[in-house]
Amino acid sequence: MRRLSLVLGVCVGLGVVAVPVASGLPGTVVAQSLQTHVVRVVADGRACTGAVVGPQWVVTTGACVPEDPDTQPSVTVDGGGVVGVVSVARHGGRGLALLELATPAADVVPVA
């Protein structure tokens, strides 16, 4: 648990946050090669974005992760591979969740 707190603290300190997927927003399309750290988090019928911050760690918005501990999200990485989540640590005051992946995300460069 101490390790989860440390990783979450680093993410908060770096300002790494994820937001729910939005469509129809103006802006420039970013080249796929520059966004390999971005993943899709799916849980309880909702999909959000997340950022890989370590080989087995993803940070996302707390609203994306169900309160029910029996409902574990899954993470889809670049290339379509799906990785299970073994634990979730929430930072309620910041609205963030840190997900520990069952296996390291292959071919993904962490943002941090």
XYZ file of N, CA and C in Angstrom:
336
model
N 0.822 -1.190 0.000
C 0.000 0.000 0.000
C 0.869 1.258 0.000
N 1.996 1.183 0.677
C 2.906 2.334 0.717
C 3.397 2.653 -0.692
N 3.660 1.606 -1.488
C 4.130 1.799 -2.861
C 3.052 2.477 -3.699
N 1.806 2.053 -3.522
C 0.701 2.687 -4.245
C 0.599 4.166 -3.885
N 0.731 4.470 -2.597
C 0.651 5.860 -2.149
C 1.773 6.695 -2.737
N 2.962 6.114 -2.798
C 4.109 6.825 -3.354
C 3.907 7.115 -4.838
N 3.485 6.109 -5.600
C 3.267 6.304 -7.034
C 2.154 7.312 -7.271
N 1.068 7.212 -6.506
C -0.033 8.158 -6.644
C 0.421 9.570 -6.293
N 1.239 9.697 -5.248
C 1.765 11.010 -4.874
C 2.607 11.627 -5.965
N 3.431 10.817 -6.614
C 4.251 11.307 -7.730
C 3.358 11.776 -8.866
N 2.316 11.003 -9.181
C 1.397 11.370 -10.267
C 0.722 12.704 -9.974
N 0.260 12.865 -8.739
C -0.400 14.116 -8.361
C 0.595 15.267 -8.420
N 1.818 15.022 -7.915
C 2.846 16.054 -7.931
C 3.239 16.491 -9.334
N 3.228 15.562 -10.266
C 3.571 15.879 -11.652
C 2.395 16.472 -12.417
N 1.232 16.430 -11.806
C 0.050 16.960 -12.489
C -0.481 16.019 -13.539
N -0.172 14.731 -13.429
C -0.648 13.749 -14.406
C -2.070 13.366 -14.019
N -3.004 13.713 -14.874
C -4.397 13.354 -14.636
C -5.000 12.870 -15.936
N -6.075 12.167 -15.820
C -6.794 11.698 -17.004
C -8.218 12.219 -16.911
N -8.828 12.421 -18.032
C -10.195 12.908 -18.068
C -11.042 11.959 -18.882
N -12.340 11.958 -18.630
C -13.195 11.104 -19.458
C -13.064 11.465 -20.932
N -13.277 10.484 -21.779
C -13.174 10.696 -23.215
C -14.204 11.728 -23.654
N -13.771 12.695 -24.434
C -14.676 13.722 -24.952
C -14.600 13.708 -26.469
N -15.709 13.962 -27.084
C -15.707 14.010 -28.539
C -16.249 15.351 -28.991
N -15.880 15.727 -30.183
C -16.383 16.976 -30.742
C -15.691 18.215 -30.217
N -14.562 18.067 -29.541
C -13.847 19.228 -29.036
C -12.886 19.728 -30.102
N -12.751 21.057 -30.223
C -11.817 21.586 -31.210
C -10.383 21.336 -30.765
N -9.482 21.271 -31.713
C -8.080 21.095 -31.375
C -7.349 20.367 -32.483
N -6.078 20.158 -32.232
C -5.227 19.509 -33.205
C -5.134 18.027 -32.892
N -5.212 17.195 -33.900
C -5.055 15.760 -33.720
C -3.583 15.470 -33.476
N -3.301 14.691 -32.439
C -1.930 14.353 -32.078
C -1.558 13.050 -32.771
N -0.356 12.995 -33.307
C 0.114 11.792 -33.987
C 0.060 10.599 -33.041
N -0.382 9.444 -33.535
C -0.507 8.244 -32.715
C 0.805 7.896 -32.028
N 1.931 8.121 -32.694
C 3.225 7.779 -32.114
C 3.547 8.613 -30.880
N 2.882 9.741 -30.702
C 3.138 10.613 -29.555
C 2.191 10.343 -28.392
N 1.249 9.430 -28.562
C 0.282 9.200 -27.499
C 0.234 7.738 -27.055
N 1.350 7.053 -27.104
C 1.352 5.644 -26.716
C 1.107 5.450 -25.228
N 1.286 6.473 -24.429
C 1.042 6.354 -22.993
C -0.450 6.452 -22.645
N -1.279 6.809 -23.608
C -2.715 6.952 -23.375
C -3.390 5.602 -23.562
N -4.217 5.216 -22.578
C -4.918 3.939 -22.622
C -6.413 4.166 -22.409
N -7.174 3.129 -22.706
C -8.621 3.160 -22.494
C -8.931 2.326 -21.257
N -9.660 2.910 -20.324
C -10.062 2.221 -19.104
C -11.559 1.962 -19.204
N -11.961 0.691 -19.070
C -13.372 0.321 -19.174
C -13.799 -0.351 -17.887
N -14.898 0.137 -17.329
C -15.436 -0.465 -16.110
C -16.918 -0.155 -16.003
N -17.675 -1.170 -15.707
C -19.095 -1.002 -15.419
C -19.839 -0.245 -16.520
N -19.487 -0.556 -17.781
C -20.174 0.060 -18.908
C -19.695 1.446 -19.285
N -18.664 1.950 -18.621
C -18.120 3.278 -18.931
C -16.708 3.136 -19.485
N -16.346 4.059 -20.348
C -14.982 4.087 -20.882
C -14.384 5.469 -20.621
N -13.152 5.479 -20.164
C -12.421 6.713 -19.879
C -11.003 6.569 -20.420
N -10.279 7.659 -20.388
C -8.869 7.595 -20.742
C -8.040 7.474 -19.473
N -6.830 6.997 -19.649
C -5.879 6.909 -18.559
C -4.492 7.137 -19.116
N -3.539 7.335 -18.235
C -2.152 7.538 -18.653
C -1.275 6.516 -17.954
N -0.434 5.831 -18.740
C 0.508 4.873 -18.174
C 1.630 5.678 -17.512
N 1.845 5.433 -16.213
C 2.875 6.157 -15.476
C 4.003 5.236 -15.024
N 3.887 3.973 -15.330
C 4.899 2.963 -15.029
C 4.517 1.695 -15.758
N 5.404 0.712 -15.850
C 5.098 -0.500 -16.608
C 3.799 -1.186 -16.191
N 3.446 -1.103 -14.905
C 2.223 -1.744 -14.427
C 1.278 -0.764 -13.744
N 1.375 0.532 -14.063
C 0.579 1.533 -13.358
C -0.097 2.483 -14.333
N -1.387 2.726 -14.098
C -2.183 3.656 -14.901
C -2.898 4.601 -13.949
N -2.876 5.886 -14.255
C -3.640 6.859 -13.477
C -4.827 7.306 -14.334
N -5.983 7.434 -13.697
C -7.203 7.849 -14.377
C -8.057 8.633 -13.391
N -9.197 9.091 -13.842
C -10.106 9.802 -12.964
C -10.813 8.814 -12.039
N -11.022 9.216 -10.799
C -11.698 8.352 -9.838
C -13.125 8.031 -10.239
N -13.758 8.925 -10.992
C -15.143 8.714 -11.427
C -15.252 7.561 -12.417
N -14.170 7.174 -13.030
C -14.179 6.102 -14.020
C -14.181 4.726 -13.368
N -13.754 4.646 -12.129
C -13.594 3.365 -11.449
C -14.748 3.161 -10.465
N -15.484 2.060 -10.600
C -16.615 1.811 -9.703
C -16.181 1.678 -8.244
N -17.067 2.058 -7.342
C -16.811 1.928 -5.908
C -16.772 0.463 -5.487
N -17.534 -0.388 -6.179
C -17.634 -1.807 -5.845
C -16.305 -2.499 -6.117
N -15.621 -3.017 -5.079
C -14.323 -3.664 -5.288
C -14.399 -4.947 -6.113
N -15.594 -5.521 -6.252
C -15.747 -6.724 -7.070
C -15.801 -6.412 -8.562
N -15.971 -5.142 -8.920
C -16.019 -4.720 -10.320
C -14.676 -4.100 -10.679
N -13.790 -4.903 -11.229
C -12.467 -4.416 -11.597
C -12.484 -3.920 -13.042
N -11.874 -2.770 -13.285
C -11.787 -2.270 -14.662
C -10.792 -3.079 -15.483
N -10.832 -2.874 -16.785
C -9.807 -3.422 -17.675
C -9.191 -2.251 -18.422
N -7.995 -2.456 -18.919
C -7.252 -1.403 -19.607
C -6.893 -1.913 -20.999
N -7.207 -1.114 -22.022
C -6.827 -1.430 -23.392
C -5.669 -0.524 -23.782
N -4.555 -1.149 -24.149
C -3.350 -0.396 -24.495
C -3.253 -0.233 -26.003
N -2.296 0.573 -26.429
C -2.047 0.800 -27.849
C -1.887 -0.536 -28.558
N -2.557 -0.710 -29.646
C -2.502 -1.967 -30.369
C -3.650 -2.889 -30.035
N -4.468 -2.538 -29.051
C -5.666 -3.306 -28.752
C -5.552 -4.372 -27.692
N -4.383 -4.552 -27.077
C -4.247 -5.554 -26.024
C -4.982 -5.140 -24.758
N -5.711 -6.074 -24.155
C -6.460 -5.796 -22.934
C -5.706 -6.390 -21.749
N -5.552 -5.576 -20.701
C -4.833 -5.981 -19.494
C -5.786 -5.846 -18.314
N -5.794 -6.841 -17.459
C -6.625 -6.796 -16.257
C -6.013 -5.910 -15.183
N -6.828 -5.522 -14.225
C -6.398 -4.681 -13.108
C -6.487 -5.509 -11.832
N -5.419 -5.516 -11.030
C -5.408 -6.313 -9.803
C -5.708 -5.490 -8.555
N -5.468 -4.175 -8.606
C -5.814 -3.340 -7.455
C -6.038 -1.898 -7.897
N -6.830 -1.200 -7.093
C -7.156 0.205 -7.352
C -6.904 0.994 -6.079
N -6.158 2.082 -6.187
C -5.941 2.995 -5.063
C -6.562 4.334 -5.439
N -7.432 4.836 -4.583
C -8.113 6.106 -4.851
C -7.492 7.239 -4.033
N -7.477 8.402 -4.633
C -7.105 9.621 -3.923
C -8.339 10.512 -3.983
N -9.194 10.341 -2.995
C -10.490 11.009 -2.992
C -10.428 12.521 -3.109
N -9.469 13.140 -2.444
C -9.371 14.593 -2.470
C -9.022 15.157 -3.831
N -8.375 14.364 -4.656
C -7.963 14.805 -5.991
C -8.805 14.195 -7.106
N -9.669 13.244 -6.765
C -10.510 12.622 -7.785
C -9.737 11.722 -8.726
N -8.642 11.132 -8.227
C -7.803 10.269 -9.057
C -7.865 8.823 -8.586
N -7.560 7.926 -9.493
C -7.412 6.514 -9.154
C -6.146 5.987 -9.822
N -5.408 5.184 -9.075
C -4.203 4.550 -9.594
C -4.504 3.064 -9.731
N -4.326 2.537 -10.939
C -4.633 1.147 -11.232
C -3.341 0.353 -11.357
N -3.273 -0.781 -10.658
C -2.134 -1.682 -10.801
C -2.538 -2.763 -11.794
N -1.797 -2.865 -12.889
C -2.107 -3.830 -13.933
C -1.618 -5.226 -13.557
N -2.331 -6.237 -14.049
C -1.967 -7.625 -13.777
C -0.632 -7.985 -14.421
N -0.354 -7.408 -15.572
C 0.914 -7.623 -16.271
C 1.387 -6.283 -16.823
N 2.679 -6.134 -17.046
C 3.156 -4.865 -17.608
C 2.538 -4.608 -18.986
N 2.254 -3.356 -19.249
C 1.712 -2.960 -20.564
C 2.831 -3.044 -21.592
N 2.673 -3.928 -22.552
C 3.707 -4.142 -23.568
C 3.725 -3.009 -24.590
N 4.912 -2.618 -24.996
C 5.108 -1.605 -26.036
C 4.461 -0.263 -25.707
N 4.419 0.083 -24.431
C 3.850 1.362 -24.017
C 4.936 2.130 -23.251
N 5.147 3.361 -23.652
C 6.123 4.221 -22.989
C 5.396 5.043 -21.947
N 5.757 4.892 -20.651
C 5.081 5.672 -19.606
C 5.284 7.165 -19.809
N 4.277 7.935 -19.390
C 4.330 9.379 -19.519
C 5.283 9.983 -18.495
N 5.445 9.345 -17.361
C 6.294 9.890 -16.297
C 7.615 9.167 -16.213
